[in-house]
mmCIF file of C-alpha atoms in Angstrom:
data_model
loop_
_atom_site.group_PDB
_atom_site.id
_atom_site.type_symbol
_atom_site.label_atom_id
_atom_site.label_comp_id
_atom_site.label_asym_id
_atom_site.label_seq_id
_atom_site.Cartn_x
_atom_site.Cartn_y
_atom_site.Cartn_z
ATOM 1 C CA UNK M 432 4.617 -13.880 2.216
ATOM 2 C CA UNK M 433 7.637 -14.109 4.497
ATOM 3 C CA UNK M 434 6.839 -14.176 8.206
ATOM 4 C CA UNK M 435 8.767 -12.520 10.978
ATOM 5 C CA UNK M 436 10.356 -14.689 13.603
ATOM 6 C CA UNK M 437 9.598 -13.836 17.197
ATOM 7 C CA UNK M 438 6.512 -12.694 19.010
ATOM 8 C CA UNK M 439 4.157 -11.455 16.284
ATOM 9 C CA UNK M 440 2.728 -13.397 13.348
ATOM 10 C CA UNK M 441 0.593 -12.678 10.283
ATOM 11 C CA UNK M 442 1.063 -8.919 10.475
ATOM 12 C CA UNK M 443 0.298 -8.580 6.768
ATOM 13 C CA UNK M 444 -3.226 -9.871 7.422
ATOM 14 C CA UNK M 445 -6.046 -7.384 6.816
ATOM 15 C CA UNK M 446 -9.722 -7.866 7.606
ATOM 16 C CA UNK M 447 -11.386 -6.292 4.582
ATOM 17 C CA UNK M 448 -14.380 -3.998 4.853
ATOM 18 C CA UNK M 449 -17.311 -6.418 4.397
ATOM 19 C CA UNK M 450 -19.158 -3.823 2.331
ATOM 20 C CA UNK M 451 -16.791 -4.032 -0.659
ATOM 21 C CA UNK M 452 -16.162 -6.723 -3.240
ATOM 22 C CA UNK M 453 -13.018 -8.644 -2.349
ATOM 23 C CA UNK M 454 -10.895 -11.301 -3.982
ATOM 24 C CA UNK M 455 -7.786 -12.239 -2.002
ATOM 25 C CA UNK M 456 -4.504 -13.217 -3.629
ATOM 26 C CA UNK M 457 -1.034 -13.768 -2.226
ATOM 27 C CA UNK M 458 1.814 -12.905 -4.591
ATOM 28 C CA UNK M 459 5.509 -13.495 -3.987
ATOM 29 C CA UNK M 460 6.106 -10.199 -2.184
ATOM 30 C CA UNK M 461 2.650 -8.939 -1.284
ATOM 31 C CA UNK M 462 -0.895 -9.886 -0.353
ATOM 32 C CA UNK M 463 -3.883 -8.021 -1.697
ATOM 33 C CA UNK M 464 -7.634 -7.759 -1.792
ATOM 34 C CA UNK M 465 -8.961 -6.886 -5.247
ATOM 35 C CA UNK M 466 -12.235 -5.095 -5.898
ATOM 36 C CA UNK M 467 -13.783 -6.405 -9.119
ATOM 37 C CA UNK M 468 -16.444 -3.680 -9.077
ATOM 38 C CA UNK M 469 -13.852 -0.896 -9.099
ATOM 39 C CA UNK M 470 -11.058 -2.766 -10.972
ATOM 40 C CA UNK M 471 -8.489 -1.698 -8.386
ATOM 41 C CA UNK M 472 -7.226 -3.234 -5.119
ATOM 42 C CA UNK M 473 -8.971 -2.542 -1.837
ATOM 43 C CA UNK M 474 -5.593 -2.857 -0.140
ATOM 44 C CA UNK M 475 -2.107 -4.293 -0.632
ATOM 45 C CA UNK M 476 0.045 -5.430 2.310
ATOM 46 C CA UNK M 477 3.674 -6.467 2.653
ATOM 47 C CA UNK M 478 6.589 -6.823 5.001
ATOM 48 C CA UNK M 479 9.741 -4.819 4.298
ATOM 49 C CA UNK M 480 13.080 -5.692 5.894
ATOM 50 C CA UNK M 481 16.450 -4.002 5.908
ATOM 51 C CA UNK M 482 17.890 -6.850 3.864
ATOM 52 C CA UNK M 483 15.141 -6.564 1.251
ATOM 53 C CA UNK M 484 15.820 -2.858 0.680
ATOM 54 C CA UNK M 485 19.339 -3.783 -0.425
ATOM 55 C CA UNK M 486 18.209 -6.171 -3.148
ATOM 56 C CA UNK M 487 19.879 -6.016 -6.541
ATOM 57 C CA UNK M 488 17.074 -7.037 -8.917
ATOM 58 C CA UNK M 489 16.572 -4.404 -11.605
ATOM 59 C CA UNK M 490 13.228 -2.637 -11.863
ATOM 60 C CA UNK M 491 10.857 -4.376 -14.224
ATOM 61 C CA UNK M 492 8.441 -2.761 -16.635
ATOM 62 C CA UNK M 493 6.250 -5.649 -17.747
ATOM 63 C CA UNK M 494 2.769 -4.664 -16.629
ATOM 64 C CA UNK M 495 0.401 -7.602 -16.961
ATOM 65 C CA UNK M 496 -3.213 -8.631 -16.603
ATOM 66 C CA UNK M 497 -3.589 -11.397 -14.022
ATOM 67 C CA UNK M 498 -6.033 -13.976 -15.436
ATOM 68 C CA UNK M 499 -6.773 -15.203 -11.899
ATOM 69 C CA UNK M 500 -8.130 -11.796 -10.858
ATOM 70 C CA UNK M 501 -11.766 -11.112 -11.763
ATOM 71 C CA UNK M 502 -12.142 -7.623 -13.192
ATOM 72 C CA UNK M 503 -8.407 -6.990 -13.520
ATOM 73 C CA UNK M 504 -7.776 -3.801 -15.475
ATOM 74 C CA UNK M 505 -5.898 -3.639 -18.767
ATOM 75 C CA UNK M 506 -3.113 -1.396 -20.008
ATOM 76 C CA UNK M 507 -5.483 0.174 -22.522
ATOM 77 C CA UNK M 508 -7.704 1.339 -19.651
ATOM 78 C CA UNK M 509 -4.883 3.627 -18.523
ATOM 79 C CA UNK M 510 -3.557 4.603 -21.946
ATOM 80 C CA UNK M 511 -4.297 8.256 -22.715
ATOM 81 C CA UNK M 512 -6.244 8.685 -19.478
ATOM 82 C CA UNK M 513 -3.945 11.258 -17.907
ATOM 83 C CA UNK M 514 -3.268 8.948 -14.957
ATOM 84 C CA UNK M 515 -0.186 6.936 -14.043
ATOM 85 C CA UNK M 516 -0.346 3.206 -13.423
ATOM 86 C CA UNK M 517 0.322 3.790 -9.741
ATOM 87 C CA UNK M 518 1.903 0.922 -7.845
ATOM 88 C CA UNK M 519 0.509 0.281 -4.394
ATOM 89 C CA UNK M 520 3.348 -2.072 -3.391
ATOM 90 C CA UNK M 521 6.261 -0.287 -5.121
ATOM 91 C CA UNK M 522 8.876 -1.920 -7.318
ATOM 92 C CA UNK M 523 11.533 -0.354 -5.091
ATOM 93 C CA UNK M 524 10.439 -2.660 -2.251
ATOM 94 C CA UNK M 525 10.690 -5.783 -4.413
ATOM 95 C CA UNK M 526 14.359 -5.712 -5.455
ATOM 96 C CA UNK M 527 15.083 -8.760 -3.280
ATOM 97 C CA UNK M 528 13.423 -11.264 -5.654
ATOM 98 C CA UNK M 529 12.876 -11.479 -9.404
ATOM 99 C CA UNK M 530 9.488 -13.107 -8.817
ATOM 100 C CA UNK M 531 8.481 -10.367 -6.387
ATOM 101 C CA UNK M 532 9.581 -7.712 -8.874
ATOM 102 C CA UNK M 533 7.647 -9.362 -11.691
ATOM 103 C CA UNK M 534 4.525 -9.849 -9.576
ATOM 104 C CA UNK M 535 4.299 -6.228 -8.447
ATOM 105 C CA UNK M 536 3.596 -5.198 -12.056
ATOM 106 C CA UNK M 537 0.245 -6.983 -11.986
ATOM 107 C CA UNK M 538 -2.598 -4.586 -12.724
ATOM 108 C CA UNK M 539 -4.133 -5.967 -9.526
ATOM 109 C CA UNK M 540 -1.486 -3.845 -7.746
ATOM 110 C CA UNK M 541 -2.272 -0.650 -9.688
ATOM 111 C CA UNK M 542 -4.502 2.366 -9.128
ATOM 112 C CA UNK M 543 -4.921 5.438 -11.344
ATOM 113 C CA UNK M 544 -2.806 8.175 -9.796
ATOM 114 C CA UNK M 545 -2.136 11.670 -11.012
ATOM 115 C CA UNK M 546 1.559 12.030 -11.791
ATOM 116 C CA UNK M 547 1.969 14.882 -9.323
ATOM 117 C CA UNK M 548 1.098 12.441 -6.520
ATOM 118 C CA UNK M 549 2.751 9.305 -7.926
ATOM 119 C CA UNK M 550 6.036 11.116 -8.484
ATOM 120 C CA UNK M 551 5.634 13.462 -5.520
ATOM 121 C CA UNK M 552 4.582 12.855 -1.926
ATOM 122 C CA UNK M 553 3.549 9.229 -2.569
ATOM 123 C CA UNK M 554 7.033 8.467 -3.909
ATOM 124 C CA UNK M 555 8.635 10.359 -1.025
ATOM 125 C CA UNK M 556 6.681 8.252 1.466
ATOM 126 C CA UNK M 557 7.766 5.054 -0.314
ATOM 127 C CA UNK M 558 11.387 6.141 -0.028
ATOM 128 C CA UNK M 559 10.908 7.005 3.657
ATOM 129 C CA UNK M 560 9.501 3.531 4.287
ATOM 130 C CA UNK M 561 12.684 1.989 2.899
ATOM 131 C CA UNK M 562 14.746 4.191 5.216
ATOM 132 C CA UNK M 563 12.603 3.206 8.192
ATOM 133 C CA UNK M 564 12.968 -0.488 7.333
ATOM 134 C CA UNK M 565 16.746 -0.073 7.214
ATOM 135 C CA UNK M 566 16.785 1.640 10.615
ATOM 136 C CA UNK M 567 14.347 -0.672 12.401
ATOM 137 C CA UNK M 568 15.163 -3.899 10.587
ATOM 138 C CA UNK M 569 11.548 -4.731 9.702
ATOM 139 C CA UNK M 570 8.302 -2.817 9.125
ATOM 140 C CA UNK M 571 4.828 -3.701 7.882
ATOM 141 C CA UNK M 572 2.916 -1.634 5.343
ATOM 142 C CA UNK M 573 -0.639 -1.612 4.001
ATOM 143 C CA UNK M 574 -1.868 0.860 1.418
ATOM 144 C CA UNK M 575 -4.614 1.362 -1.108
ATOM 145 C CA UNK M 576 -7.386 3.635 -2.320
ATOM 146 C CA UNK M 577 -10.152 5.107 -0.222
ATOM 147 C CA UNK M 578 -13.372 3.672 -1.660
ATOM 148 C CA UNK M 579 -15.903 5.390 0.592
ATOM 149 C CA UNK M 580 -16.876 8.201 -1.759
ATOM 150 C CA UNK M 581 -17.575 8.962 -5.405
ATOM 151 C CA UNK M 582 -14.564 8.504 -7.708
ATOM 152 C CA UNK M 583 -12.934 11.414 -9.451
ATOM 153 C CA UNK M 584 -14.032 9.674 -12.665
ATOM 154 C CA UNK M 585 -13.885 6.324 -14.425
ATOM 155 C CA UNK M 586 -11.296 5.516 -17.072
ATOM 156 C CA UNK M 587 -11.009 3.028 -19.922
ATOM 157 C CA UNK M 588 -13.322 0.414 -21.318
ATOM 158 C CA UNK M 589 -13.316 -1.353 -17.957
ATOM 159 C CA UNK M 590 -14.437 1.845 -16.195
ATOM 160 C CA UNK M 591 -11.609 1.764 -13.689
ATOM 161 C CA UNK M 592 -12.452 3.696 -10.534
ATOM 162 C CA UNK M 593 -10.201 6.750 -10.020
ATOM 163 C CA UNK M 594 -9.849 7.292 -6.252
ATOM 164 C CA UNK M 595 -10.026 10.717 -4.698
ATOM 165 C CA UNK M 596 -7.715 9.671 -1.868
ATOM 166 C CA UNK M 597 -5.178 7.015 -0.900
ATOM 167 C CA UNK M 598 -4.122 5.607 2.451
ATOM 168 C CA UNK M 599 -0.972 4.045 3.837
ATOM 169 C CA UNK M 600 -0.490 2.572 7.320
ATOM 170 C CA UNK M 601 2.874 1.521 8.732
ATOM 171 C CA UNK M 602 3.959 -0.202 11.911
ATOM 172 C CA UNK M 603 7.401 -0.875 13.298
ATOM 173 C CA UNK M 604 6.561 -3.406 16.011
ATOM 174 C CA UNK M 605 10.139 -4.435 16.811
ATOM 175 C CA UNK M 606 11.607 -0.963 17.271
ATOM 176 C CA UNK M 607 12.185 0.618 20.683
ATOM 177 C CA UNK M 608 9.684 2.042 21.238
ATOM 178 C CA UNK M 609 7.293 0.334 18.824
ATOM 179 C CA UNK M 610 5.686 2.825 16.442
ATOM 180 C CA UNK M 611 2.663 3.152 14.178
ATOM 181 C CA UNK M 612 1.391 5.861 11.839
ATOM 182 C CA UNK M 613 -1.074 6.389 9.010
ATOM 183 C CA UNK M 614 -1.381 8.723 6.026
ATOM 184 C CA UNK M 615 -4.285 9.902 3.868
ATOM 185 C CA UNK M 616 -3.223 11.655 0.653
ATOM 186 C CA UNK M 617 -5.337 13.299 -2.043
ATOM 187 C CA UNK M 618 -5.003 12.086 -5.625
ATOM 188 C CA UNK M 619 -3.217 15.240 -6.696
ATOM 189 C CA UNK M 620 -0.987 17.882 -5.181
ATOM 190 C CA UNK M 621 -0.235 17.278 -1.511
ATOM 191 C CA UNK M 622 -0.126 20.732 0.042
ATOM 192 C CA UNK M 623 2.460 20.925 2.799
ATOM 193 C CA UNK M 624 3.957 17.522 2.065
ATOM 194 C CA UNK M 625 3.334 14.148 3.629
ATOM 195 C CA UNK M 626 3.558 15.430 7.204
ATOM 196 C CA UNK M 627 0.267 17.276 6.659
ATOM 197 C CA UNK M 628 -1.330 13.943 5.703
ATOM 198 C CA UNK M 629 -0.294 12.047 8.837
ATOM 199 C CA UNK M 630 -3.146 10.509 10.825
ATOM 200 C CA UNK M 631 -3.621 7.628 13.236
ATOM 201 C CA UNK M 632 -4.132 4.099 11.960
ATOM 202 C CA UNK M 633 -7.430 4.186 13.862
ATOM 203 C CA UNK M 634 -8.523 7.069 11.644
ATOM 204 C CA UNK M 635 -7.598 5.161 8.476
ATOM 205 C CA UNK M 636 -9.598 2.169 9.724
ATOM 206 C CA UNK M 637 -12.578 4.438 10.353
ATOM 207 C CA UNK M 638 -12.369 5.896 6.845
ATOM 208 C CA UNK M 639 -11.778 2.638 4.963
ATOM 209 C CA UNK M 640 -13.666 0.110 7.063
ATOM 210 C CA UNK M 641 -10.661 -2.252 7.005
ATOM 211 C CA UNK M 642 -9.072 -3.703 10.144
ATOM 212 C CA UNK M 643 -5.261 -3.643 10.077
ATOM 213 C CA UNK M 644 -2.775 -5.558 12.258
ATOM 214 C CA UNK M 645 -5.547 -7.416 14.080
ATOM 215 C CA UNK M 646 -3.190 -10.280 15.007
ATOM 216 C CA UNK M 647 -1.269 -8.041 17.389
ATOM 217 C CA UNK M 648 -2.079 -8.407 21.077
ATOM 218 C CA UNK M 649 -4.968 -6.056 21.853
ATOM 219 C CA UNK M 650 -2.923 -3.734 24.057
ATOM 220 C CA UNK M 651 -0.135 -3.407 21.481
ATOM 221 C CA UNK M 652 -2.606 -2.873 18.645
ATOM 222 C CA UNK M 653 -4.458 -0.182 20.578
ATOM 223 C CA UNK M 654 -1.208 1.635 21.383
ATOM 224 C CA UNK M 655 0.238 1.564 17.859
ATOM 225 C CA UNK M 656 -3.007 2.411 16.089
ATOM 226 C CA UNK M 657 -3.711 5.471 18.251
ATOM 227 C CA UNK M 658 -0.358 7.139 17.526
ATOM 228 C CA UNK M 659 0.257 10.009 15.125
ATOM 229 C CA UNK M 660 3.715 11.264 16.008
ATOM 230 C CA UNK M 661 5.177 12.262 12.658
ATOM 231 C CA UNK M 662 8.163 13.897 14.371
ATOM 232 C CA UNK M 663 9.088 10.546 15.917
ATOM 233 C CA UNK M 664 9.356 9.058 12.419
ATOM 234 C CA UNK M 665 10.786 12.055 10.587
ATOM 235 C CA UNK M 666 13.798 12.413 12.890
ATOM 236 C CA UNK M 667 15.008 8.881 12.096
ATOM 237 C CA UNK M 668 18.157 9.006 9.955
#
């Protein structure tokens, strides 16, 4: 992963909930923790810069099984299931590198998502993140499924866990003022749009058991993770 110059380091680091299975891997454009019991990631983290949003690499479409990932799902697990192969780190954030684009099609980066979410509010939030990165120069994102409850169902021969909810947390530590926000979205129709899903990062940590952005100074972390000012983000143009 690329690192920001300046005051803060290792902002893509996540302390994974110790109660879940976890295999860590660092790809070209993202880090992730994979859950071999559920066959989906616990979380995926990445940095997104203004420059990266203007990349010119074409979107790939070569989904692949990563042989280094224990319990990695297969394409046939998703085929005919009624669920999209939902990217956690989106291809639209990986246009800056062919390797990053290729890597984001690993099934280690996928979760079963209903199309109404994958092509709806989840996609809208991905697009907003690119806008925010362009405005602020650099943001940090972590997202994944909520694995604290029974799945909607299991799909495929691998019995891939279908999450009921997904989370995304975002910080812009170099903006003035620095900002942080979280989102929890249902795996389905998002009534009222993404603004109705806005929560604090503290709340996402409570729900998931993960610890995000722990390398920030304690006072900065506490300030950013207690915020839920959607208006502050939504008015950015």
